[in-house]
């Protein structure tokens, strides 16, 4: 009777699932690392609670962030989430490098622990680092670039964030309670079927990805509508900044590419929970249908990841070259081509399935075709630097390193696109090196460049340059050292996901790769040191004028930090790079003839409700605590439908007089500041008003 | 590559408890010394016609792509340096943002290269299709491959023998393989000889390979399949015709019978070394197990187990904990 009662309450959860206790029972290095990670999550959470309580920050956190629908605040929360997950993802990567350096016939990790590491590493980096980071940047920048007050559906935006947080929370909880999946970030059945993996591991993966996937689909819808409907008057599609174009393409891809993974995830859940046979070995199940559905999402997904980074690069290359972006039309066409072609190549992830040569060749050629618009983009950025005045700021270090490294990744991509060669290097470390080569210089460098570039716009001070350079160069060195050796051992036939190996020829390369792990750790730590130093020294890098980089697009025509309503008066747009054109004409800082009341959407608890009860729902499903799952789902459903019926009753009106006062005060401050030349861009005298030096045509 | 796997690599329990961080600096020094002597391996040192063609194709693609890669590798640092902010001598055209000539070059050169590479790709995909028999005046040797947790079972249907840990074949005859698994999905690869192909339960895939010299070549599963995945290697041994005939006799003489009970036990989760410990005898090479009296169409029976209209229960499905408990004995 009592046993049954506890089984209903706790489902299949028992004390043995508590990872932070295992090291006390079995103190080997493997278990100590396992428990240590659990303790890091617990203590990290407690430390955050303590700091928030000590400095009485719960109130401001709740009012200014958690219930806010301000796109900038939501963007910041996305990036904070990405930062936390980046720490875990990188450290897991470094532990894996250590293991493989030591992996000649052994190592210090168990095979199961290693498999959990590569599974969580991939899942976290894709779904809970890269996606939140780019979603955060899009949230922050797009409404500003198109001259809008907010996104089209502010409550939905908060809800998307809530679901993403719930997914991330489940992955973090898996460190403390139970084990994560060992099926990799792709979770191929039948390995992840309940027959082979009856435990909670694959369920952690499935519910995390399902929740985050629904959130991402809603984000996609939100930004497609926002970009198509909320642009300032005069901003035609072909006057949009490149970052907004890439955001549009990414949002479209999210709308069309996320449903396949939501469906394949739901189907695998039905297999696992309800005895269905979509992907099982027997009864007509077909695991390759999962591979098809997953990669029908998975390949557009890599362009979801890379396109916003391309957008960042397009913005910074023009700004830091002091020059118009070369080949805008080409870049738009290239971006759109990539978005469309991305749906035609998914089969190249399994050339080795046994389909016929015609099919492999068709998908291989489609894959190589994507190289054309991608190459054009790189050439366009080079042409933008040509006859420019290039300042090697931190974002430019990322850009230049990206261009050099990315084409090498492109080369390995072209190699992999050939089915006959792919048969050799598929599933080897060559493949691992390839996609890290695309995603680290491509996505991560782009995101970090964007973070550095737009940081002052949000917080009103610039990031520290010294630590920025240290971090950027460490990322570059670390990336090269970690992943180039993998190309070599991959060509030699070393498989991915192998905890150990017996071929001594691999080990020198794996040791080199582990040395790279040290650089990557330094790079990660430097980012946090940079943030600390920047906050400490913020008095010296104050951005008041709002234009610290002599930048070109509309978001720089606002004060830093940007007010909640973004623009005092919605601007009329007459040109691409509207702010650069206005500055050239001497009209960068104009007082409008009149101000009007501004309507802003009201706060909502929806994000918090979905984050908390989404996590509880997932946890309940994973551990078979059906009462918890049902209760949480009911709360979410009632809250969401109720809010939809009720509408936004908390809207805010900012009176015209207040807007006028704030805007005039800012214009007066701009008038008092001395404009700085680019020579002093990184100095203490740069307070965000640019001298017009780069706007004259030299001989 | 030509080094066979050392004995005992499959003894997982011993290995996992070991940690030699203390020796890491020494290890690094030794490894660095070896780095200079790193040899070409895998399909970089091809030992058969398929791997050789893949090797050629690899270098063709790499060199042709340099036409679009090199301008970036060279141009980006040059542009960044020459047009640096402080260089007053460099020309500055802040409003220049388009050139027709440049556009044509940017789009057409990569497009032309993709056309060339596309032709090569199409030819390669067909000529190196793993299903395509390898041209030879000798009849191919038939081998049926069953992926199990965590070893490959090689069945020689024409000789009623089977092996684990070693796949021998005559160097002058192509090998025609059919593959399936009796557990999760796996992927079969012998880098020095040919590319890989997935092996899936209830399904049959095909692979053709050949060696043009005698030798020992590392083969493996490349698709992660659980705790023993890293031990799922074997040695592909290409031998002369006479040696192969002798090998066949030896396996037939020394092997143990692969009756249904033996197969059920073999299908439990184990590494090649553990299979040798369970079934083998001192006459078999290390980590290699020979079987004889293999039932006719054992392979077809394994495939059809998944098409009988019944769901698999854990106790019937090799690779599950319940199956291991039931059959480990």
GROMACS .gro file of C-alpha atoms in nm, chain B:
model
  329
  700UNK     CA    1   4.650   0.032  -4.171
  701UNK     CA    2   4.818  -0.289  -4.096
  702UNK     CA    3   4.839  -0.336  -3.721
  703UNK     CA    4   4.593  -0.585  -3.584
  704UNK     CA    5   4.424  -0.502  -3.258
  705UNK     CA    6   4.629  -0.599  -2.958
  706UNK     CA    7   4.497  -0.875  -2.739
  707UNK     CA    8   4.297  -0.776  -2.437
  708UNK     CA    9   4.170  -0.444  -2.567
  709UNK     CA   10   3.823  -0.574  -2.503
  710UNK     CA   11   3.868  -0.628  -2.135
  711UNK     CA   12   3.657  -0.334  -2.048
  712UNK     CA   13   3.623  -0.368  -1.674
  713UNK     CA   14   3.995  -0.366  -1.615
  714UNK     CA   15   4.042  -0.075  -1.849
  715UNK     CA   16   3.777   0.152  -1.703
  716UNK     CA   17   3.918   0.139  -1.358
  717UNK     CA   18   4.256   0.246  -1.482
  718UNK     CA   19   4.360   0.606  -1.486
  719UNK     CA   20   4.704   0.720  -1.583
  720UNK     CA   21   4.687   1.092  -1.550
  721UNK     CA   22   4.999   1.072  -1.339
  722UNK     CA   23   5.190   0.961  -1.646
  723UNK     CA   24   5.039   1.225  -1.873
  724UNK     CA   25   5.349   1.442  -1.927
  725UNK     CA   26   5.561   1.138  -2.009
  726UNK     CA   27   5.288   1.011  -2.235
  727UNK     CA   28   5.273   1.343  -2.415
  728UNK     CA   29   5.646   1.340  -2.476
  729UNK     CA   30   5.640   0.988  -2.614
  730UNK     CA   31   5.339   1.070  -2.828
  731UNK     CA   32   5.498   1.384  -2.966
  732UNK     CA   33   5.803   1.181  -3.063
  733UNK     CA   34   5.579   0.940  -3.245
  734UNK     CA   35   5.395   1.221  -3.420
  735UNK     CA   36   5.684   1.276  -3.656
  736UNK     CA   37   5.658   0.916  -3.761
  737UNK     CA   38   5.279   0.921  -3.821
  738UNK     CA   39   5.203   0.708  -4.125
  739UNK     CA   40   4.933   0.736  -4.383
  740UNK     CA   41   4.642   0.518  -4.280
  741UNK     CA   42   4.291   0.430  -4.387
  742UNK     CA   43   4.201   0.527  -4.741
  743UNK     CA   44   4.503   0.755  -4.754
  744UNK     CA   45   4.698   0.429  -4.788
  745UNK     CA   46   4.452   0.239  -5.006
  746UNK     CA   47   4.490  -0.137  -5.048
  747UNK     CA   48   4.208  -0.201  -5.291
  748UNK     CA   49   4.055  -0.058  -5.610
  749UNK     CA   50   3.759   0.112  -5.436
  750UNK     CA   51   3.964   0.286  -5.168
  751UNK     CA   52   4.219   0.382  -5.433
  752UNK     CA   53   3.951   0.547  -5.647
  753UNK     CA   54   3.813   0.723  -5.338
  754UNK     CA   55   4.160   0.846  -5.257
  755UNK     CA   56   4.204   0.986  -5.608
  756UNK     CA   57   3.862   1.149  -5.596
  757UNK     CA   58   3.941   1.304  -5.258
  758UNK     CA   59   4.253   1.477  -5.388
  759UNK     CA   60   4.083   1.584  -5.713
  760UNK     CA   61   3.806   1.758  -5.523
  761UNK     CA   62   4.052   1.916  -5.283
  762UNK     CA   63   4.276   2.059  -5.555
  763UNK     CA   64   3.995   2.181  -5.779
  764UNK     CA   65   3.828   2.355  -5.486
  765UNK     CA   66   4.149   2.545  -5.422
  766UNK     CA   67   4.053   2.770  -5.712
  767UNK     CA   68   3.784   2.924  -5.493
  768UNK     CA   69   3.947   2.866  -5.155
  769UNK     CA   70   4.293   3.012  -5.214
  770UNK     CA   71   4.175   3.363  -5.311
  771UNK     CA   72   4.009   3.387  -4.970
  772UNK     CA   73   4.301   3.243  -4.775
  773UNK     CA   74   4.539   3.487  -4.941
  774UNK     CA   75   4.305   3.778  -5.004
  775UNK     CA   76   4.154   3.827  -4.660
  776UNK     CA   77   4.481   3.890  -4.474
  777UNK     CA   78   4.604   4.109  -4.763
  778UNK     CA   79   4.287   4.319  -4.769
  779UNK     CA   80   4.281   4.352  -4.392
  780UNK     CA   81   4.643   4.467  -4.393
  781UNK     CA   82   4.650   4.690  -4.699
  782UNK     CA   83   4.323   4.869  -4.628
  783UNK     CA   84   4.393   4.907  -4.256
  784UNK     CA   85   4.265   5.230  -4.104
  785UNK     CA   86   4.613   5.376  -4.054
  786UNK     CA   87   4.731   5.325  -4.412
  787UNK     CA   88   4.692   5.668  -4.571
  788UNK     CA   89   4.830   5.545  -4.903
  789UNK     CA   90   4.550   5.297  -4.962
  790UNK     CA   91   4.265   5.417  -5.177
  791UNK     CA   92   3.936   5.481  -5.000
  792UNK     CA   93   3.598   5.468  -5.174
  793UNK     CA   94   3.334   5.461  -4.900
  794UNK     CA   95   3.039   5.469  -5.138
  795UNK     CA   96   3.159   5.206  -5.386
  796UNK     CA   97   2.929   4.908  -5.348
  797UNK     CA   98   2.883   4.736  -5.681
  798UNK     CA   99   3.069   4.615  -5.988
  799UNK     CA  100   2.912   4.418  -6.270
  800UNK     CA  101   3.238   4.254  -6.368
  801UNK     CA  102   3.305   4.143  -6.012
  802UNK     CA  103   2.953   4.004  -5.979
  803UNK     CA  104   2.999   3.783  -6.285
  804UNK     CA  105   3.327   3.648  -6.151
  805UNK     CA  106   3.190   3.589  -5.802
  806UNK     CA  107   2.892   3.390  -5.923
  807UNK     CA  108   3.026   3.220  -6.234
  808UNK     CA  109   3.363   3.093  -6.116
  809UNK     CA  110   3.219   2.897  -5.820
  810UNK     CA  111   2.928   2.786  -6.040
  811UNK     CA  112   3.169   2.658  -6.306
  812UNK     CA  113   3.365   2.470  -6.044
  813UNK     CA  114   3.047   2.315  -5.909
  814UNK     CA  115   2.964   2.201  -6.264
  815UNK     CA  116   3.303   2.033  -6.293
  816UNK     CA  117   3.283   1.885  -5.945
  817UNK     CA  118   2.924   1.782  -6.012
  818UNK     CA  119   3.030   1.576  -6.312
  819UNK     CA  120   3.302   1.411  -6.105
  820UNK     CA  121   3.053   1.356  -5.826
  821UNK     CA  122   2.799   1.193  -6.055
  822UNK     CA  123   3.062   0.962  -6.203
  823UNK     CA  124   3.206   0.879  -5.863
  824UNK     CA  125   2.867   0.812  -5.707
  825UNK     CA  126   2.794   0.558  -5.980
  826UNK     CA  127   3.133   0.396  -6.036
  827UNK     CA  128   3.190   0.364  -5.661
  828UNK     CA  129   2.834   0.270  -5.570
  829UNK     CA  130   2.881   0.014  -5.292
  830UNK     CA  131   2.617  -0.206  -5.456
  831UNK     CA  132   2.810  -0.224  -5.782
  832UNK     CA  133   2.997  -0.554  -5.825
  833UNK     CA  134   3.369  -0.515  -5.875
  834UNK     CA  135   3.480  -0.620  -6.222
  835UNK     CA  136   3.692  -0.932  -6.212
  836UNK     CA  137   3.738  -1.253  -6.404
  837UNK     CA  138   3.697  -1.449  -6.082
  838UNK     CA  139   3.366  -1.521  -5.916
  839UNK     CA  140   3.321  -1.305  -5.606
  840UNK     CA  141   3.348  -1.447  -5.258
  841UNK     CA  142   3.014  -1.419  -5.079
  842UNK     CA  143   3.022  -1.301  -4.720
  843UNK     CA  144   2.717  -1.228  -4.507
  844UNK     CA  145   2.771  -0.986  -4.223
  845UNK     CA  146   2.559  -0.966  -3.912
  846UNK     CA  147   2.614  -0.674  -3.675
  847UNK     CA  148   2.577  -0.774  -3.313
  848UNK     CA  149   2.652  -0.592  -2.987
  849UNK     CA  150   2.963  -0.532  -3.017
  850UNK     CA  151   3.112  -0.744  -3.289
  851UNK     CA  152   3.059  -0.838  -3.649
  852UNK     CA  153   2.971  -1.196  -3.739
  853UNK     CA  154   3.105  -1.296  -4.082
  854UNK     CA  155   2.919  -1.587  -4.241
  855UNK     CA  156   3.069  -1.764  -4.543
  856UNK     CA  157   2.752  -1.926  -4.676
  857UNK     CA  158   2.931  -2.133  -4.942
  858UNK     CA  159   3.158  -2.290  -4.683
  859UNK     CA  160   2.922  -2.318  -4.382
  860UNK     CA  161   3.168  -2.138  -4.160
  861UNK     CA  162   3.159  -1.810  -3.972
  862UNK     CA  163   3.404  -1.592  -3.783
  863UNK     CA  164   3.414  -1.313  -3.529
  864UNK     CA  165   3.706  -1.070  -3.508
  865UNK     CA  166   3.858  -1.161  -3.845
  866UNK     CA  167   3.735  -1.152  -4.201
  867UNK     CA  168   3.969  -1.341  -4.431
  868UNK     CA  169   3.942  -1.339  -4.808
  869UNK     CA  170   4.163  -1.412  -5.107
  870UNK     CA  171   4.345  -1.110  -5.238
  871UNK     CA  172   4.268  -1.189  -5.604
  872UNK     CA  173   3.888  -1.218  -5.572
  873UNK     CA  174   3.629  -0.946  -5.510
  874UNK     CA  175   3.417  -0.983  -5.198
  875UNK     CA  176   3.042  -0.944  -5.227
  876UNK     CA  177   2.881  -0.871  -4.892
  877UNK     CA  178   2.528  -0.862  -4.763
  878UNK     CA  179   2.477  -0.690  -4.429
  879UNK     CA  180   2.215  -0.674  -4.158
  880UNK     CA  181   2.213  -0.648  -3.779
  881UNK     CA  182   2.043  -0.833  -3.500
  882UNK     CA  183   2.045  -0.533  -3.267
  883UNK     CA  184   2.052  -0.156  -3.327
  884UNK     CA  185   2.174   0.009  -3.647
  885UNK     CA  186   2.545  -0.016  -3.722
  886UNK     CA  187   2.777   0.090  -4.002
  887UNK     CA  188   3.042  -0.132  -4.155
  888UNK     CA  189   3.376   0.013  -4.266
  889UNK     CA  190   3.719  -0.114  -4.370
  890UNK     CA  191   3.890   0.216  -4.460
  891UNK     CA  192   4.185   0.072  -4.649
  892UNK     CA  193   3.955  -0.126  -4.880
  893UNK     CA  194   3.622   0.049  -4.938
  894UNK     CA  195   3.367   0.287  -4.794
  895UNK     CA  196   3.104   0.214  -4.533
  896UNK     CA  197   2.745   0.104  -4.549
  897UNK     CA  198   2.475   0.099  -4.283
  898UNK     CA  199   2.354  -0.232  -4.149
  899UNK     CA  200   2.002  -0.234  -4.009
  900UNK     CA  201   1.783  -0.497  -3.843
  901UNK     CA  202   1.525  -0.652  -4.073
  902UNK     CA  203   1.693  -0.498  -4.375
  903UNK     CA  204   1.975  -0.606  -4.606
  904UNK     CA  205   2.234  -0.372  -4.753
  905UNK     CA  206   2.519  -0.463  -4.986
  906UNK     CA  207   2.885  -0.379  -5.012
  907UNK     CA  208   3.150  -0.481  -5.261
  908UNK     CA  209   3.519  -0.461  -5.188
  909UNK     CA  210   3.849  -0.609  -5.294
  910UNK     CA  211   4.214  -0.595  -5.199
  911UNK     CA  212   4.498  -0.572  -5.446
  912UNK     CA  213   4.763  -0.682  -5.203
  913UNK     CA  214   4.781  -0.913  -4.905
  914UNK     CA  215   4.768  -0.755  -4.564
  915UNK     CA  216   4.586  -0.696  -4.237
  916UNK     CA  217   4.341  -0.407  -4.239
  917UNK     CA  218   4.144  -0.256  -3.953
  918UNK     CA  219   3.766  -0.278  -3.986
  919UNK     CA  220   3.500  -0.143  -3.756
  920UNK     CA  221   3.151  -0.026  -3.679
  921UNK     CA  222   3.130   0.353  -3.709
  922UNK     CA  223   2.776   0.402  -3.574
  923UNK     CA  224   2.766   0.439  -3.197
  924UNK     CA  225   2.586   0.138  -3.053
  925UNK     CA  226   2.649   0.132  -2.680
  926UNK     CA  227   2.914   0.065  -2.420
  927UNK     CA  228   3.127  -0.173  -2.625
  928UNK     CA  229   3.119   0.036  -2.942
  929UNK     CA  230   3.487   0.125  -2.931
  930UNK     CA  231   3.578  -0.244  -2.919
  931UNK     CA  232   3.378  -0.332  -3.228
  932UNK     CA  233   3.679  -0.368  -3.453
  933UNK     CA  234   3.801  -0.663  -3.655
  934UNK     CA  235   4.086  -0.742  -3.887
  935UNK     CA  236   4.020  -0.781  -4.256
  936UNK     CA  237   4.286  -1.019  -4.380
  937UNK     CA  238   4.362  -1.031  -4.751
  938UNK     CA  239   4.561  -1.346  -4.827
  939UNK     CA  240   4.685  -1.543  -5.122
  940UNK     CA  241   4.457  -1.805  -5.273
  941UNK     CA  242   4.655  -2.089  -5.118
  942UNK     CA  243   4.658  -1.927  -4.778
  943UNK     CA  244   4.285  -1.871  -4.802
  944UNK     CA  245   4.220  -2.233  -4.885
  945UNK     CA  246   4.434  -2.333  -4.589
  946UNK     CA  247   4.248  -2.084  -4.373
  947UNK     CA  248   3.913  -2.231  -4.477
  948UNK     CA  249   4.029  -2.577  -4.379
  949UNK     CA  250   4.160  -2.450  -4.050
  950UNK     CA  251   3.832  -2.280  -3.963
  951UNK     CA  252   3.635  -2.586  -4.063
  952UNK     CA  253   3.860  -2.803  -3.852
  953UNK     CA  254   3.904  -2.589  -3.543
  954UNK     CA  255   3.575  -2.400  -3.528
  955UNK     CA  256   3.292  -2.456  -3.282
  956UNK     CA  257   2.944  -2.534  -3.408
  957UNK     CA  258   2.721  -2.232  -3.455
  958UNK     CA  259   2.392  -2.402  -3.367
  959UNK     CA  260   2.087  -2.198  -3.262
  960UNK     CA  261   2.184  -2.212  -2.896
  961UNK     CA  262   2.535  -2.097  -2.969
  962UNK     CA  263   2.402  -1.813  -3.184
  963UNK     CA  264   2.163  -1.704  -2.909
  964UNK     CA  265   2.455  -1.680  -2.671
  965UNK     CA  266   2.678  -1.514  -2.931
  966UNK     CA  267   2.415  -1.243  -2.981
  967UNK     CA  268   2.440  -1.123  -2.621
  968UNK     CA  269   2.634  -0.801  -2.570
  969UNK     CA  270   3.004  -0.886  -2.582
  970UNK     CA  271   3.326  -0.773  -2.746
  971UNK     CA  272   3.530  -0.988  -2.985
  972UNK     CA  273   3.769  -1.069  -2.701
  973UNK     CA  274   3.481  -1.177  -2.480
  974UNK     CA  275   3.341  -1.394  -2.760
  975UNK     CA  276   3.681  -1.560  -2.789
  976UNK     CA  277   3.685  -1.619  -2.414
  977UNK     CA  278   3.339  -1.780  -2.428
  978UNK     CA  279   3.362  -1.988  -2.744
  979UNK     CA  280   3.723  -1.999  -2.847
  980UNK     CA  281   4.002  -2.243  -2.793
  981UNK     CA  282   4.379  -2.202  -2.793
  982UNK     CA  283   4.399  -2.298  -3.159
  983UNK     CA  284   4.227  -1.972  -3.262
  984UNK     CA  285   4.420  -1.647  -3.295
  985UNK     CA  286   4.378  -1.385  -3.019
  986UNK     CA  287   4.040  -1.204  -3.023
  987UNK     CA  288   3.927  -1.424  -3.311
  988UNK     CA  289   3.665  -1.699  -3.295
  989UNK     CA  290   3.596  -1.959  -3.563
  990UNK     CA  291   3.259  -2.128  -3.613
  991UNK     CA  292   3.163  -2.420  -3.833
  992UNK     CA  293   2.843  -2.613  -3.906
  993UNK     CA  294   2.668  -2.287  -3.974
  994UNK     CA  295   2.302  -2.361  -4.062
  995UNK     CA  296   2.194  -2.289  -4.417
  996UNK     CA  297   2.050  -1.939  -4.448
  997UNK     CA  298   2.125  -1.833  -4.093
  998UNK     CA  299   2.149  -1.481  -4.236
  999UNK     CA  300   1.805  -1.489  -4.397
 1000UNK     CA  301   1.655  -1.622  -4.076
 1001UNK     CA  302   1.802  -1.332  -3.878
 1002UNK     CA  303   1.655  -1.081  -4.121
 1003UNK     CA  304   1.314  -1.247  -4.119
 1004UNK     CA  305   1.290  -1.245  -3.739
 1005UNK     CA  306   1.178  -0.884  -3.779
 1006UNK     CA  307   0.909  -0.961  -4.035
 1007UNK     CA  308   0.696  -1.220  -3.858
 1008UNK     CA  309   0.418  -0.985  -3.757
 1009UNK     CA  310   0.495  -0.991  -3.387
 1010UNK     CA  311   0.650  -0.718  -3.176
 1011UNK     CA  312   0.992  -0.789  -3.034
 1012UNK     CA  313   0.986  -0.852  -2.661
 1013UNK     CA  314   1.297  -0.749  -2.471
 1014UNK     CA  315   1.382  -1.113  -2.403
 1015UNK     CA  316   1.383  -1.189  -2.778
 1016UNK     CA  317   1.576  -0.886  -2.891
 1017UNK     CA  318   1.955  -0.915  -2.884
 1018UNK     CA  319   2.112  -0.602  -2.742
 1019UNK     CA  320   1.862  -0.556  -2.458
 1020UNK     CA  321   1.932  -0.608  -2.091
 1021UNK     CA  322   1.659  -0.871  -2.067
 1022UNK     CA  323   1.809  -1.070  -2.355
 1023UNK     CA  324   2.153  -1.058  -2.200
 1024UNK     CA  325   2.016  -1.185  -1.869
 1025UNK     CA  326   1.832  -1.468  -2.040
 1026UNK     CA  327   2.113  -1.594  -2.265
 1027UNK     CA  328   2.439  -1.505  -2.095
 1028UNK     CA  329   2.414  -1.827  -1.897
   0.00000   0.00000   0.00000
